[in-house]
Coordinates of C-alpha atoms and ligand atoms in Angstrom, one line a residue:
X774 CA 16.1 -11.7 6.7
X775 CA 17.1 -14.1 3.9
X776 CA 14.1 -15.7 2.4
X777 CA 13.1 -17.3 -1.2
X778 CA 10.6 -17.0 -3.2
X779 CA 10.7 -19.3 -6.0
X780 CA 8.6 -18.6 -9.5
X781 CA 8.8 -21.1 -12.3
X782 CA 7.2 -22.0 -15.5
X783 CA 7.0 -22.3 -19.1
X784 CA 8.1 -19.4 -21.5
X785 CA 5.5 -16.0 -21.6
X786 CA 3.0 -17.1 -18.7
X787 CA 3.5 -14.2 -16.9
X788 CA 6.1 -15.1 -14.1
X789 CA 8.8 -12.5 -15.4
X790 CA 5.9 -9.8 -15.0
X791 CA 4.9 -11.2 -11.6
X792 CA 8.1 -11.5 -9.9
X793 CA 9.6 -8.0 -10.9
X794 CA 6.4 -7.1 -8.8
X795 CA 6.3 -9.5 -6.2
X796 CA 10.2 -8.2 -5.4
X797 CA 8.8 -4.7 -6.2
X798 CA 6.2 -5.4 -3.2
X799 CA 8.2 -7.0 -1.1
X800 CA 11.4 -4.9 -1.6
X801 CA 13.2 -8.0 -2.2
X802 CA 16.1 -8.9 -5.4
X803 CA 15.3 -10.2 -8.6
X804 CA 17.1 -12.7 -10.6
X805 CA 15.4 -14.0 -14.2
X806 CA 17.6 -17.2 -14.5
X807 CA 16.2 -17.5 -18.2
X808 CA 18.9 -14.8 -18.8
X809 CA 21.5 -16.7 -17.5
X810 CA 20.5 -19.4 -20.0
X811 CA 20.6 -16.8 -23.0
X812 CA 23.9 -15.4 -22.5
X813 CA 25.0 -18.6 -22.7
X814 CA 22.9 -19.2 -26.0
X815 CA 24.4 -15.9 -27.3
X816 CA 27.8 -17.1 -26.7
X817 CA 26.9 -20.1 -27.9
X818 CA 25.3 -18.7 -31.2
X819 CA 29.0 -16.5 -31.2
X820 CA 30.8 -20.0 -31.5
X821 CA 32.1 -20.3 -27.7
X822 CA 31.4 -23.9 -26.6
X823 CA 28.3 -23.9 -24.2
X824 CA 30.0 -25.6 -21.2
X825 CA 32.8 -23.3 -21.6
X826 CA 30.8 -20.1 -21.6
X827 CA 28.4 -21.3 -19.1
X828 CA 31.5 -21.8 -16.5
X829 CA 33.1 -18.3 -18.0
X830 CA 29.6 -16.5 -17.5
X831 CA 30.2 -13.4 -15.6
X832 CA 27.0 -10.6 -14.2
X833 CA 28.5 -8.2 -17.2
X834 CA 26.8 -10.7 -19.6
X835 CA 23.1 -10.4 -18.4
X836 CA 23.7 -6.9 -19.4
X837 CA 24.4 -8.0 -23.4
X838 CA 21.6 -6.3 -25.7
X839 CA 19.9 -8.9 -27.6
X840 CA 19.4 -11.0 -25.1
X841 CA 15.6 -11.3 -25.3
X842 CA 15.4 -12.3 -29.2
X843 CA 13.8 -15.6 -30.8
X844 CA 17.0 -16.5 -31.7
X845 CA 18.8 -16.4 -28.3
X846 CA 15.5 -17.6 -26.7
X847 CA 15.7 -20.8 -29.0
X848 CA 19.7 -21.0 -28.5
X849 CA 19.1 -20.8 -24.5
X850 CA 16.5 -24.0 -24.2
X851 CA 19.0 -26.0 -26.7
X852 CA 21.9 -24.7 -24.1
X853 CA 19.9 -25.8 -21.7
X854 CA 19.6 -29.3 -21.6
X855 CA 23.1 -29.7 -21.4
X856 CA 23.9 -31.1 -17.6
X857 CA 27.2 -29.5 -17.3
X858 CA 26.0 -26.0 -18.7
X859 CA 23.3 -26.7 -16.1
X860 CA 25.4 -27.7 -13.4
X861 CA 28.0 -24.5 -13.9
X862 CA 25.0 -21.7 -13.2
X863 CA 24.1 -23.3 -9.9
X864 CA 26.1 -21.8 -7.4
X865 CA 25.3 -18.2 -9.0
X866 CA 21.6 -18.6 -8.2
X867 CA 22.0 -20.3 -4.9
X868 CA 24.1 -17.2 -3.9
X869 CA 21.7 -15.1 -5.0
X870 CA 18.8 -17.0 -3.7
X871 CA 20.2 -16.5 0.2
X872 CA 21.2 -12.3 0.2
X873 CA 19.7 -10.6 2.8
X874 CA 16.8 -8.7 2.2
X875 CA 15.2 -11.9 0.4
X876 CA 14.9 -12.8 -3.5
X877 CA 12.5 -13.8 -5.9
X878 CA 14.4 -16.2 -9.1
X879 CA 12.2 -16.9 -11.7
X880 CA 13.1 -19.9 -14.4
X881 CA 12.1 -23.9 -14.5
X882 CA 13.6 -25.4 -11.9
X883 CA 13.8 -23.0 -9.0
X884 CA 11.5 -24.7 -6.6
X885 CA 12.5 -28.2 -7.7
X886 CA 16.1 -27.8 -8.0
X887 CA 17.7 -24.7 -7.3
X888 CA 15.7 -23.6 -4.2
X889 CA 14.3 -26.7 -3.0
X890 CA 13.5 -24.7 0.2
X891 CA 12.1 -22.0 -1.0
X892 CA 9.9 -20.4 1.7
X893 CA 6.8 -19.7 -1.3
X894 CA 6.8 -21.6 -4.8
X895 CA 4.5 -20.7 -7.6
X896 CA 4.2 -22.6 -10.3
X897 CA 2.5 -20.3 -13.4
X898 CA 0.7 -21.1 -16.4
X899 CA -1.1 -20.3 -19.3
X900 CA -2.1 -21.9 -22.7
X901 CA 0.4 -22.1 -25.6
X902 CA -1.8 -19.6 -27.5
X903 CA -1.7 -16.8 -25.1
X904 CA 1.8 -17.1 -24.3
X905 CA 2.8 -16.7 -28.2
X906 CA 0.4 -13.8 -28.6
X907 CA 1.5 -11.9 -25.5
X908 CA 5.3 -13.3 -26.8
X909 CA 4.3 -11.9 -30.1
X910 CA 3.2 -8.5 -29.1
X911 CA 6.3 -8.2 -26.9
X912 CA 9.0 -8.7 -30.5
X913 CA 6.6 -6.3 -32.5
X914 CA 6.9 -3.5 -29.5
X915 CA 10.4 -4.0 -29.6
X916 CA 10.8 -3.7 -33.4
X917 CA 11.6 -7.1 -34.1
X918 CA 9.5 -8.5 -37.6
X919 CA 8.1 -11.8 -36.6
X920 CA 5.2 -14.7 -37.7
X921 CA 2.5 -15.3 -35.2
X922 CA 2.4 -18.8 -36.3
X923 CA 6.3 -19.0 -35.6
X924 CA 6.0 -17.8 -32.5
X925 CA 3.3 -20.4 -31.6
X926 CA 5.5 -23.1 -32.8
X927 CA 8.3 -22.0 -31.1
X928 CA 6.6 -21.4 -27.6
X929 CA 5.1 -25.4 -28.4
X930 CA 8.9 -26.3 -28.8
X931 CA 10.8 -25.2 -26.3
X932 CA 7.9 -26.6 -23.8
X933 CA 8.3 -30.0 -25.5
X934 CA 12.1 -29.2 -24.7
X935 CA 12.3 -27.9 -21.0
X936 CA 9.7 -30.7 -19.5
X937 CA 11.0 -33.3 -22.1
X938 CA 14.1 -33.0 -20.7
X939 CA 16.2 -35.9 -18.3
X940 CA 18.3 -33.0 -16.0
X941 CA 15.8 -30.8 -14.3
X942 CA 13.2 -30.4 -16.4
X943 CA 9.8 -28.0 -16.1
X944 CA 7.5 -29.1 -13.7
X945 CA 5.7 -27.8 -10.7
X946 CA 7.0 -28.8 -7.0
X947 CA 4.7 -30.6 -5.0
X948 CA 4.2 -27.6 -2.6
X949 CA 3.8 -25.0 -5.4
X950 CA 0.8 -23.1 -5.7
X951 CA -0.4 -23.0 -9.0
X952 CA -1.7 -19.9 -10.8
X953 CA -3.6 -20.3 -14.3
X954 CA -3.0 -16.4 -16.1
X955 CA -4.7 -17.3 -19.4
X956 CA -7.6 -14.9 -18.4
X957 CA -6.1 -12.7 -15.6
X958 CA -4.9 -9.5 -16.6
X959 CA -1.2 -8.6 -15.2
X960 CA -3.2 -6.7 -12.0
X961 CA -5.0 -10.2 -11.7
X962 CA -1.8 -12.0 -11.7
X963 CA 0.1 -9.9 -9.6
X964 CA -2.6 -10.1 -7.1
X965 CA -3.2 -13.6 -7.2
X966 CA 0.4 -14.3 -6.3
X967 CA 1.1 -12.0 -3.5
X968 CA -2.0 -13.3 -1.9
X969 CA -0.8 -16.9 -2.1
X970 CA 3.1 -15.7 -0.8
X971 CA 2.0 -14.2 1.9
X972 CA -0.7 -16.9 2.9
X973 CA 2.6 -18.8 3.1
X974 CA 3.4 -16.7 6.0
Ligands
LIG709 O1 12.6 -17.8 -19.4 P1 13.3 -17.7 -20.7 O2 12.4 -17.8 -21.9 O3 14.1 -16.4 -20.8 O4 14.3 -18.9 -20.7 C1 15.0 -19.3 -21.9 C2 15.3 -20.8 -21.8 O5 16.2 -21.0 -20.8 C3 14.1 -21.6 -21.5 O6 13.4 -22.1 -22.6 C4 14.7 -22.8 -20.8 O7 15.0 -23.8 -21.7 C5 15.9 -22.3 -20.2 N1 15.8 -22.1 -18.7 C6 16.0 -23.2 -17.9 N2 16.0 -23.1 -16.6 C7 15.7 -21.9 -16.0 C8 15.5 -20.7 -16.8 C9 15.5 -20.9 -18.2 O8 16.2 -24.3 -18.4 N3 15.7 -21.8 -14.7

C-alpha cells in the first residue's frame, strides 16, 4: 500500500532522527528533502546557477560527501527560497512520496505543499538553543571545528529564512500533530511520534 507520512520542521529538532525510525518501524522509504536542497547549495557554492542545478539534480548527488556542512546547510536555505529551484524538486518528492510500501519525507513543506494528503503529518520542534547544541555536537563528532555561538546564530537565521519566506515557507499544517523534543530524549521522540502515526490509523 502507498501511504505518506509527512515530517516537517525547522533545522536540528529531531525529525531527521525520527523519521529514519518511524520508516525503520514501519518498514517504509525515506527521503530527507533538506538534501535535495544541499546538493543544490553545493552546486551552487561550485558556481552552477541554482535553477540550473536544481533542474539537472540527479539521485547520484544526494550521495556527494559534504553535504551535511555549515556551509552547504547555509548555501541550501539561500537556494531555497528561490521559486523555480523550488518548483524543479517537486515532482522528485511526489514520486517518491507515492512508491509502494509507503514513505516518510522529512523537510518544511511536506505536509503543506509537497504532500498535502499525507495520511499522518508531524510538525517537530524544539528551541533554538537545543537545536544548535545538538547541531553543534553533531560537526564536532564529525571532525568539523566550529563556534557554539555560530552555530546558534546560524540555526536563528535560516529559521528567520525558511518561515520568512513568500514560496512555501516553514509552518505547521493545520492537521499536523505537533511534537515539542526540547526535553525528550531521541527514545522519547521516537515514541511520541509513532504513537501519534498510528493513532492516525
Ligand atoms: O533540513 P536541512 O537542514 O538539511 O535543510 C537545509 C535547508 O534546505 C533548510 O534550511 C531549508 O531552507 C531548505 N529546505 C526546504 N524545504 C525542505 C527541506 C529543506 O526549504 N523540504
Amino acid at each position: 500500500m502507498a501511504f505518506t507520512i509527512a515530517i516537517d520542521g525547522p533545522a536540528a529538532s529531531g525529525k531527521g532522527t525520527i523519521s529514519r525510525e518511524v520508516a525503520r518501524v514501519f518498514g517504509c522509504a525515506h527521503l530527507d528533502t533538506g538534501l535535495l536542497y544541499r546538493a543544490v547549495g553545493r552546486r551552487m557554492l561550485d558556481g552552477e546557477p541554482p535553477i540550473e542545478a536544481a533542474r539537472a539534480l540527479c539521485a547520484a548527488d544526494l550521495e556527494v560527501e559534504g553535504l551535511r556542512t555549515p556551509g552547504v546547510g547555509d548555501a541550501a536555505s539561500k537556494v531555497a527560497v528561490i521559486p523555480e529551484v523550488r518548483a524543479a524538486l517537486v515532482d522528485f518528492q511526489r514520486a517518491f512520496a507515492r512508491r509502494d510500501g509507503g514513505a516518510v519525507l522529512d523537510g518544511r513543506d511536506i505536509g503543506t505543499v509537497i504532500c498535502p494528503e499525507a495520511e499522518a503529518k508531524l510538525f517537530v520542534i524544539a528551541s533554538p538553543e537545543v537545536r544548535a547544541r545538538r547541531r553543534y555536537d553533531e560537526y564536532v563528532t564529525a571532525g568539523e571545528s566550529v563556534d557554539f555561538d555560530r552555530v546558534l546564530e546560524d540555526v536563528r537565521a535560516r529559521d528567520e529564512r525558511d518561515m520568512g519566506r513568500a514560496d512555501a515557507p516553514l509552518r505547521p499544517a493545520e492537521d499536523a500533530v505537533q511534537i515539542d523534543t526540547t526535553t525528550l530524549s531521541i527514545d522519547e521522540a521516537v515514541a511520541t511520534a509513532i504513537a501519534a502515526i498510528e493513532a492516525r490509523g
